Amino acid sequence: MKPYLQLFDFSKKINYKTEILAGLTVAMTMIPESLSFAILAGFPPLTGLYAAFIMGLVTALLGGRPGLVSGGAGATVIVLIALMKTQGLEYVFAAVALAGAIQILVGLFKLGKFVRLVPQPVMFGFVNGLAVIIFMSQLEHFKTLVNGRVEWLSGIPLYIMLALVLLTVAIVIILPKITKAVPSSLVAIIVVFLVVLCFGIDTKLVRNIASVDGGFPPFHIPRVPLNFEMFKIIFPYSLIMAGVGLTEGLLTLNLVDEITETKGNRNRESIAQGIANMLNGFFTGMGGCPMIAQTLVNLSAGARARLSGIIAALTILLIILIGAPVIDRVPMAALVGVMMMVAIGTFEWMSFRVINKMPKQDIIIGILVAVITVWLHNLALAVLIGVIISALVFAWQSSKRIKASQYIDADGVKHYEIFGPLFFGSVANFNELFDVAKDPATVTVDFKNSRVFDMSGIDALNKLTERYRAANKKLLLKHLSDDCRHLLKNADEIIQVNIIEDPTYRVATER
């Protein structure tokens, strides 16, 4: 029997030291990000850490693939800011729980497969835009509060911050060339921590963002009225949050599949996300989704099993319970340096190498998705726009592919052999293939090398038969599917049925 948890699949070799060290590194990078987004949204800081713990643990145990790391991600939190301002924190918890229920339904009905509709140019734009967001978000740590105003660091504090960030980057780059026994990111964080501690350097620490001291996530039923009015308020936010989480999560899963050359389970990941978000709603977490930056930190540290994600989640819980005094003193410069290297590693640099070989429309789509991702910080909207534009471009290109070869046989019957798809986009070109006025009394249209895809194609065939009937000419249609025969008017008079050769595909209808 196939084991449900790879952690306990002893038939597969797992490097436990690598998994544990990778988990510790992931925890170190997840804490400041979860805190930052919680504070940005106006939530209590601990809601971010609780989300990181709950999302990380549940998805590591139940998720669709090993190596994927989930936590309190900014992509989903940003959706809830408006709800927090207008209705308050209790409505946020209710919306997070409902979003989880929606995600579970998506997984149960196996709708995760639709992420396959995301084209490669959209993936390039999504990943590159996300890399820019990760990098730019680190620049916020080069700012400070002066007389109630946020200003850029200057003078000695700026030089110290830059020096520590550069030290972190140098360690992350150089150490793997010497040894890969331990994750370079974790070593960099520890070295910079010790440098700041031993030399008493005055620089921004994790505690300058918020304290991470607290207890175990408390069970809490959201205090909201259980009526339809409440549901109407939270449902739009829940739906968008669920969509954003699934989009970012399943695209991240695809990315991990490519990196590890393995196959993840999208529907299982959707269900795991949903369970985690429902628990967040009832255990005072702000909710979340898979985090591409932390996932890449995990993979770059050598983790390939579920253990690293479990270790990361439990580390965050231990930090909340007992480790706050130590983590509070970790320099932000170390975490900034690690995240900047993650951003550089996330960026699809190969997209520049293949840009001259890509169609112009794909280049435009990739750039557009990246710009929307960076500008609006709305990953779901960026991907949706990219997919829609890609689909329209595909429809336009396909509409130009329909053509026909013509010949008149010995009996004077004219034959049209159709090539290419007949659908809403190609109907106009299809109609131009026929010369009703000059055609002989009997005409045959053969769809052996074509296919009718939708009701627009059926409507075009109905109108074509009417044109020939109005001219007192006989039109015969060959090699149409059973669906086409049922949907065409006067089908018995105009369709030659061939039981052996006729196709069996289905036509998209409104029924």
mmCIF file of N, CA and C in Angstrom, residues 123-214:
data_model
loop_
_atom_site.group_PDB
_atom_site.id
_atom_site.type_symbol
_atom_site.label_atom_id
_atom_site.label_comp_id
_atom_site.label_asym_id
_atom_site.label_seq_id
_atom_site.Cartn_x
_atom_site.Cartn_y
_atom_site.Cartn_z
ATOM 1 N N MET A 123 3.366 31.720 -16.871
ATOM 2 C CA MET A 123 4.209 31.224 -15.782
ATOM 3 C C MET A 123 5.478 32.063 -15.655
ATOM 4 N N PHE A 124 6.106 32.381 -16.797
ATOM 5 C CA PHE A 124 7.299 33.238 -16.781
ATOM 6 C C PHE A 124 6.975 34.579 -16.118
ATOM 7 N N GLY A 125 5.877 35.204 -16.560
ATOM 8 C CA GLY A 125 5.493 36.501 -16.008
ATOM 9 C C GLY A 125 5.166 36.424 -14.541
ATOM 10 N N PHE A 126 4.446 35.371 -14.131
ATOM 11 C CA PHE A 126 4.077 35.167 -12.731
ATOM 12 C C PHE A 126 5.324 35.041 -11.852
ATOM 13 N N VAL A 127 6.240 34.168 -12.259
ATOM 14 C CA VAL A 127 7.439 33.924 -11.453
ATOM 15 C C VAL A 127 8.327 35.163 -11.417
ATOM 16 N N ASN A 128 8.526 35.803 -12.562
ATOM 17 C CA ASN A 128 9.387 36.984 -12.598
ATOM 18 C C ASN A 128 8.783 38.141 -11.809
ATOM 19 N N GLY A 129 7.474 38.328 -11.929
ATOM 20 C CA GLY A 129 6.820 39.373 -11.152
ATOM 21 C C GLY A 129 6.918 39.108 -9.670
ATOM 22 N N LEU A 130 6.759 37.831 -9.291
ATOM 23 C CA LEU A 130 6.857 37.471 -7.884
ATOM 24 C C LEU A 130 8.273 37.693 -7.356
ATOM 25 N N ALA A 131 9.272 37.382 -8.181
ATOM 26 C CA ALA A 131 10.668 37.612 -7.777
ATOM 27 C C ALA A 131 10.919 39.094 -7.515
ATOM 28 N N VAL A 132 10.365 39.934 -8.370
ATOM 29 C CA VAL A 132 10.520 41.385 -8.177
ATOM 30 C C VAL A 132 9.835 41.833 -6.887
ATOM 31 N N ILE A 133 8.638 41.282 -6.619
ATOM 32 C CA ILE A 133 7.916 41.642 -5.392
ATOM 33 C C ILE A 133 8.721 41.239 -4.161
ATOM 34 N N ILE A 134 9.260 40.014 -4.175
ATOM 35 C CA ILE A 134 10.058 39.539 -3.037
ATOM 36 C C ILE A 134 11.251 40.465 -2.808
ATOM 37 N N PHE A 135 11.937 40.821 -3.900
ATOM 38 C CA PHE A 135 13.124 41.677 -3.783
ATOM 39 C C PHE A 135 12.745 43.068 -3.295
ATOM 40 N N MET A 136 11.709 43.665 -3.909
ATOM 41 C CA MET A 136 11.316 45.022 -3.547
ATOM 42 C C MET A 136 10.800 45.099 -2.112
ATOM 43 N N SER A 137 10.122 44.030 -1.651
ATOM 44 C CA SER A 137 9.593 44.062 -0.284
ATOM 45 C C SER A 137 10.718 44.108 0.741
ATOM 46 N N GLN A 138 11.893 43.608 0.379
ATOM 47 C CA GLN A 138 13.022 43.650 1.314
ATOM 48 C C GLN A 138 13.564 45.072 1.484
ATOM 49 N N LEU A 139 13.328 45.921 0.505
ATOM 50 C CA LEU A 139 13.817 47.302 0.591
ATOM 51 C C LEU A 139 13.111 48.076 1.705
ATOM 52 N N GLU A 140 11.914 47.597 2.095
ATOM 53 C CA GLU A 140 11.192 48.262 3.176
ATOM 54 C C GLU A 140 11.980 48.236 4.480
ATOM 55 N N HIS A 141 12.869 47.255 4.619
ATOM 56 C CA HIS A 141 13.655 47.135 5.842
ATOM 57 C C HIS A 141 14.821 48.136 5.875
ATOM 58 N N PHE A 142 14.995 48.854 4.764
ATOM 59 C CA PHE A 142 16.004 49.920 4.739
ATOM 60 C C PHE A 142 15.380 51.263 5.110
ATOM 61 N N LYS A 143 14.170 51.211 5.674
ATOM 62 C CA LYS A 143 13.485 52.418 6.112
ATOM 63 C C LYS A 143 13.363 52.410 7.634
ATOM 64 N N THR A 144 13.168 53.577 8.190
ATOM 65 C CA THR A 144 13.011 53.701 9.639
ATOM 66 C C THR A 144 12.012 54.802 9.956
ATOM 67 N N LEU A 145 11.554 54.840 11.187
ATOM 68 C CA LEU A 145 10.569 55.829 11.613
ATOM 69 C C LEU A 145 11.280 56.987 12.296
ATOM 70 N N VAL A 146 11.135 58.193 11.729
ATOM 71 C CA VAL A 146 11.758 59.395 12.278
ATOM 72 C C VAL A 146 10.678 60.449 12.507
ATOM 73 N N ASN A 147 10.457 60.801 13.794
ATOM 74 C CA ASN A 147 9.451 61.808 14.141
ATOM 75 C C ASN A 147 8.078 61.486 13.540
ATOM 76 N N GLY A 148 7.733 60.200 13.591
ATOM 77 C CA GLY A 148 6.415 59.798 13.105
ATOM 78 C C GLY A 148 6.334 59.619 11.605
ATOM 79 N N ARG A 149 7.438 59.832 10.892
ATOM 80 C CA ARG A 149 7.449 59.662 9.439
ATOM 81 C C ARG A 149 8.410 58.554 9.043
ATOM 82 N N VAL A 150 8.035 57.815 8.005
ATOM 83 C CA VAL A 150 8.889 56.736 7.503
ATOM 84 C C VAL A 150 9.899 57.330 6.528
ATOM 85 N N GLU A 151 11.172 57.138 6.809
ATOM 86 C CA GLU A 151 12.235 57.668 5.954
ATOM 87 C C GLU A 151 13.266 56.578 5.693
ATOM 88 N N TRP A 152 14.025 56.751 4.609
ATOM 89 C CA TRP A 152 15.094 55.820 4.276
ATOM 90 C C TRP A 152 16.238 55.965 5.270
ATOM 91 N N LEU A 153 16.883 54.863 5.568
ATOM 92 C CA LEU A 153 18.076 54.909 6.413
ATOM 93 C C LEU A 153 19.157 55.740 5.742
ATOM 94 N N SER A 154 19.974 56.365 6.541
ATOM 95 C CA SER A 154 21.082 57.155 6.003
ATOM 96 C C SER A 154 22.244 57.116 6.988
ATOM 97 N N GLY A 155 23.408 57.469 6.501
ATOM 98 C CA GLY A 155 24.581 57.529 7.368
ATOM 99 C C GLY A 155 25.019 56.164 7.861
ATOM 100 N N ILE A 156 25.494 56.112 9.117
ATOM 101 C CA ILE A 156 26.041 54.886 9.707
ATOM 102 C C ILE A 156 25.024 53.738 9.719
ATOM 103 N N PRO A 157 23.757 53.953 10.132
ATOM 104 C CA PRO A 157 22.780 52.839 10.129
ATOM 105 C C PRO A 157 22.626 52.201 8.748
ATOM 106 N N LEU A 158 22.648 53.043 7.692
ATOM 107 C CA LEU A 158 22.538 52.518 6.337
ATOM 108 C C LEU A 158 23.758 51.675 5.986
ATOM 109 N N TYR A 159 24.951 52.175 6.305
ATOM 110 C CA TYR A 159 26.179 51.439 5.983
ATOM 111 C C TYR A 159 26.234 50.107 6.734
ATOM 112 N N ILE A 160 25.801 50.106 7.984
ATOM 113 C CA ILE A 160 25.777 48.862 8.765
ATOM 114 C C ILE A 160 24.813 47.856 8.145
ATOM 115 N N MET A 161 23.627 48.334 7.787
ATOM 116 C CA MET A 161 22.622 47.457 7.175
ATOM 117 C C MET A 161 23.147 46.867 5.874
ATOM 118 N N LEU A 162 23.729 47.705 5.033
ATOM 119 C CA LEU A 162 24.268 47.239 3.753
ATOM 120 C C LEU A 162 25.388 46.229 3.960
ATOM 121 N N ALA A 163 26.269 46.511 4.911
ATOM 122 C CA ALA A 163 27.395 45.611 5.165
ATOM 123 C C ALA A 163 26.909 44.237 5.626
ATOM 124 N N LEU A 164 25.939 44.224 6.517
ATOM 125 C CA LEU A 164 25.421 42.955 7.022
ATOM 126 C C LEU A 164 24.665 42.180 5.930
ATOM 127 N N VAL A 165 23.921 42.900 5.107
ATOM 128 C CA VAL A 165 23.220 42.245 3.989
ATOM 129 C C VAL A 165 24.225 41.646 3.015
ATOM 130 N N LEU A 166 25.272 42.417 2.692
ATOM 131 C CA LEU A 166 26.305 41.923 1.764
ATOM 132 C C LEU A 166 27.050 40.726 2.344
ATOM 133 N N LEU A 167 27.280 40.737 3.667
ATOM 134 C CA LEU A 167 27.919 39.589 4.317
ATOM 135 C C LEU A 167 27.033 38.346 4.175
ATOM 136 N N THR A 168 25.742 38.530 4.380
ATOM 137 C CA THR A 168 24.796 37.413 4.240
ATOM 138 C C THR A 168 24.813 36.871 2.815
ATOM 139 N N VAL A 169 24.740 37.778 1.848
ATOM 140 C CA VAL A 169 24.735 37.378 0.437
ATOM 141 C C VAL A 169 26.023 36.635 0.086
ATOM 142 N N ALA A 170 27.144 37.141 0.579
ATOM 143 C CA ALA A 170 28.440 36.513 0.285
ATOM 144 C C ALA A 170 28.492 35.085 0.821
ATOM 145 N N ILE A 171 28.001 34.889 2.037
ATOM 146 C CA ILE A 171 27.998 33.545 2.623
ATOM 147 C C ILE A 171 27.096 32.610 1.829
ATOM 148 N N VAL A 172 25.903 33.108 1.443
ATOM 149 C CA VAL A 172 24.960 32.287 0.673
ATOM 150 C C VAL A 172 25.563 31.874 -0.669
ATOM 151 N N ILE A 173 26.358 32.753 -1.279
ATOM 152 C CA ILE A 173 26.949 32.454 -2.583
ATOM 153 C C ILE A 173 28.189 31.567 -2.459
ATOM 154 N N ILE A 174 29.060 31.878 -1.507
ATOM 155 C CA ILE A 174 30.372 31.225 -1.433
ATOM 156 C C ILE A 174 30.320 29.865 -0.743
ATOM 157 N N LEU A 175 29.545 29.742 0.347
ATOM 158 C CA LEU A 175 29.566 28.509 1.134
ATOM 159 C C LEU A 175 29.241 27.249 0.321
ATOM 160 N N PRO A 176 28.232 27.263 -0.574
ATOM 161 C CA PRO A 176 27.944 26.043 -1.337
ATOM 162 C C PRO A 176 29.122 25.571 -2.198
ATOM 163 N N LYS A 177 30.030 26.497 -2.561
ATOM 164 C CA LYS A 177 31.198 26.103 -3.347
ATOM 165 C C LYS A 177 32.233 25.391 -2.481
ATOM 166 N N ILE A 178 32.127 25.566 -1.163
ATOM 167 C CA ILE A 178 33.058 24.916 -0.231
ATOM 168 C C ILE A 178 32.457 23.625 0.311
ATOM 169 N N THR A 179 31.213 23.712 0.785
ATOM 170 C CA THR A 179 30.527 22.538 1.322
ATOM 171 C C THR A 179 29.025 22.728 1.213
ATOM 172 N N LYS A 180 28.331 21.609 1.010
ATOM 173 C CA LYS A 180 26.868 21.623 0.977
ATOM 174 C C LYS A 180 26.300 20.800 2.130
ATOM 175 N N ALA A 181 27.138 20.592 3.144
ATOM 176 C CA ALA A 181 26.719 19.786 4.291
ATOM 177 C C ALA A 181 25.614 20.468 5.084
ATOM 178 N N VAL A 182 25.622 21.804 5.114
ATOM 179 C CA VAL A 182 24.587 22.564 5.821
ATOM 180 C C VAL A 182 24.054 23.646 4.890
ATOM 181 N N PRO A 183 22.785 24.038 5.051
ATOM 182 C CA PRO A 183 22.217 25.088 4.194
ATOM 183 C C PRO A 183 22.958 26.411 4.379
ATOM 184 N N SER A 184 23.376 26.992 3.292
ATOM 185 C CA SER A 184 24.133 28.247 3.374
ATOM 186 C C SER A 184 23.296 29.371 3.967
ATOM 187 N N SER A 185 21.989 29.346 3.734
ATOM 188 C CA SER A 185 21.119 30.400 4.280
ATOM 189 C C SER A 185 21.116 30.377 5.798
ATOM 190 N N LEU A 186 21.016 29.178 6.373
ATOM 191 C CA LEU A 186 21.007 29.058 7.829
ATOM 192 C C LEU A 186 22.342 29.492 8.421
ATOM 193 N N VAL A 187 23.449 29.086 7.782
ATOM 194 C CA VAL A 187 24.781 29.503 8.242
ATOM 195 C C VAL A 187 24.905 31.012 8.204
ATOM 196 N N ALA A 188 24.409 31.633 7.125
ATOM 197 C CA ALA A 188 24.482 33.089 6.992
ATOM 198 C C ALA A 188 23.734 33.786 8.110
ATOM 199 N N ILE A 189 22.535 33.286 8.438
ATOM 200 C CA ILE A 189 21.743 33.892 9.511
ATOM 201 C C ILE A 189 22.476 33.772 10.847
ATOM 202 N N ILE A 190 23.046 32.587 11.121
ATOM 203 C CA ILE A 190 23.754 32.375 12.393
ATOM 204 C C ILE A 190 24.995 33.250 12.484
ATOM 205 N N VAL A 191 25.784 33.320 11.388
ATOM 206 C CA VAL A 191 27.023 34.118 11.400
ATOM 207 C C VAL A 191 26.716 35.591 11.638
ATOM 208 N N VAL A 192 25.749 36.126 10.922
ATOM 209 C CA VAL A 192 25.407 37.543 11.077
ATOM 210 C C VAL A 192 24.846 37.794 12.475
ATOM 211 N N PHE A 193 24.048 36.865 12.990
ATOM 212 C CA PHE A 193 23.537 36.975 14.355
ATOM 213 C C PHE A 193 24.681 37.080 15.363
ATOM 214 N N LEU A 194 25.701 36.198 15.221
ATOM 215 C CA LEU A 194 26.826 36.201 16.154
ATOM 216 C C LEU A 194 27.678 37.462 16.009
ATOM 217 N N VAL A 195 27.858 37.928 14.765
ATOM 218 C CA VAL A 195 28.639 39.147 14.539
ATOM 219 C C VAL A 195 27.991 40.334 15.247
ATOM 220 N N VAL A 196 26.682 40.479 15.055
ATOM 221 C CA VAL A 196 25.953 41.593 15.679
ATOM 222 C C VAL A 196 25.976 41.464 17.201
ATOM 223 N N LEU A 197 25.806 40.234 17.708
ATOM 224 C CA LEU A 197 25.759 40.016 19.148
ATOM 225 C C LEU A 197 27.122 40.256 19.802
ATOM 226 N N CYS A 198 28.195 39.709 19.185
ATOM 227 C CA CYS A 198 29.536 39.800 19.786
ATOM 228 C C CYS A 198 30.093 41.219 19.748
ATOM 229 N N PHE A 199 29.806 41.944 18.675
ATOM 230 C CA PHE A 199 30.365 43.287 18.526
ATOM 231 C C PHE A 199 29.391 44.380 18.972
ATOM 232 N N GLY A 200 28.232 43.975 19.444
ATOM 233 C CA GLY A 200 27.265 44.953 19.938
ATOM 234 C C GLY A 200 26.838 45.962 18.885
ATOM 235 N N ILE A 201 26.656 45.507 17.672
ATOM 236 C CA ILE A 201 26.287 46.399 16.557
ATOM 237 C C ILE A 201 24.822 46.815 16.694
ATOM 238 N N ASP A 202 24.585 48.087 16.541
ATOM 239 C CA ASP A 202 23.234 48.633 16.631
ATOM 240 C C ASP A 202 22.581 48.579 15.250
ATOM 241 N N THR A 203 21.668 47.661 15.068
ATOM 242 C CA THR A 203 20.963 47.517 13.795
ATOM 243 C C THR A 203 19.553 47.004 14.047
ATOM 244 N N LYS A 204 18.714 47.018 13.012
ATOM 245 C CA LYS A 204 17.319 46.606 13.148
ATOM 246 C C LYS A 204 17.250 45.104 13.407
ATOM 247 N N LEU A 205 16.451 44.721 14.420
ATOM 248 C CA LEU A 205 16.272 43.326 14.788
ATOM 249 C C LEU A 205 14.818 42.907 14.546
ATOM 250 N N VAL A 206 14.563 41.592 14.661
ATOM 251 C CA VAL A 206 13.203 41.085 14.471
ATOM 252 C C VAL A 206 12.241 41.742 15.453
ATOM 253 N N ARG A 207 12.684 41.992 16.689
ATOM 254 C CA ARG A 207 11.789 42.581 17.698
ATOM 255 C C ARG A 207 11.375 44.001 17.335
ATOM 256 N N ASN A 208 12.115 44.649 16.413
ATOM 257 C CA ASN A 208 11.728 45.986 15.979
ATOM 258 C C ASN A 208 10.487 45.951 15.094
ATOM 259 N N ILE A 209 10.196 44.757 14.541
ATOM 260 C CA ILE A 209 8.957 44.599 13.766
ATOM 261 C C ILE A 209 7.811 44.287 14.716
ATOM 262 N N ALA A 210 7.994 43.224 15.516
ATOM 263 C CA ALA A 210 6.997 42.865 16.532
ATOM 264 C C ALA A 210 7.561 41.737 17.375
ATOM 265 N N SER A 211 7.046 41.602 18.581
ATOM 266 C CA SER A 211 7.455 40.500 19.447
ATOM 267 C C SER A 211 6.782 39.214 18.991
ATOM 268 N N VAL A 212 7.509 38.111 19.145
ATOM 269 C CA VAL A 212 6.954 36.821 18.736
ATOM 270 C C VAL A 212 6.603 35.974 19.951
ATOM 271 N N ASP A 213 6.473 36.588 21.107
ATOM 272 C CA ASP A 213 6.179 35.871 22.340
ATOM 273 C C ASP A 213 4.681 35.609 22.441
ATOM 274 N N GLY A 214 4.289 34.367 22.761
ATOM 275 C CA GLY A 214 2.872 34.049 22.872
ATOM 276 C C GLY A 214 2.658 32.627 23.323
#
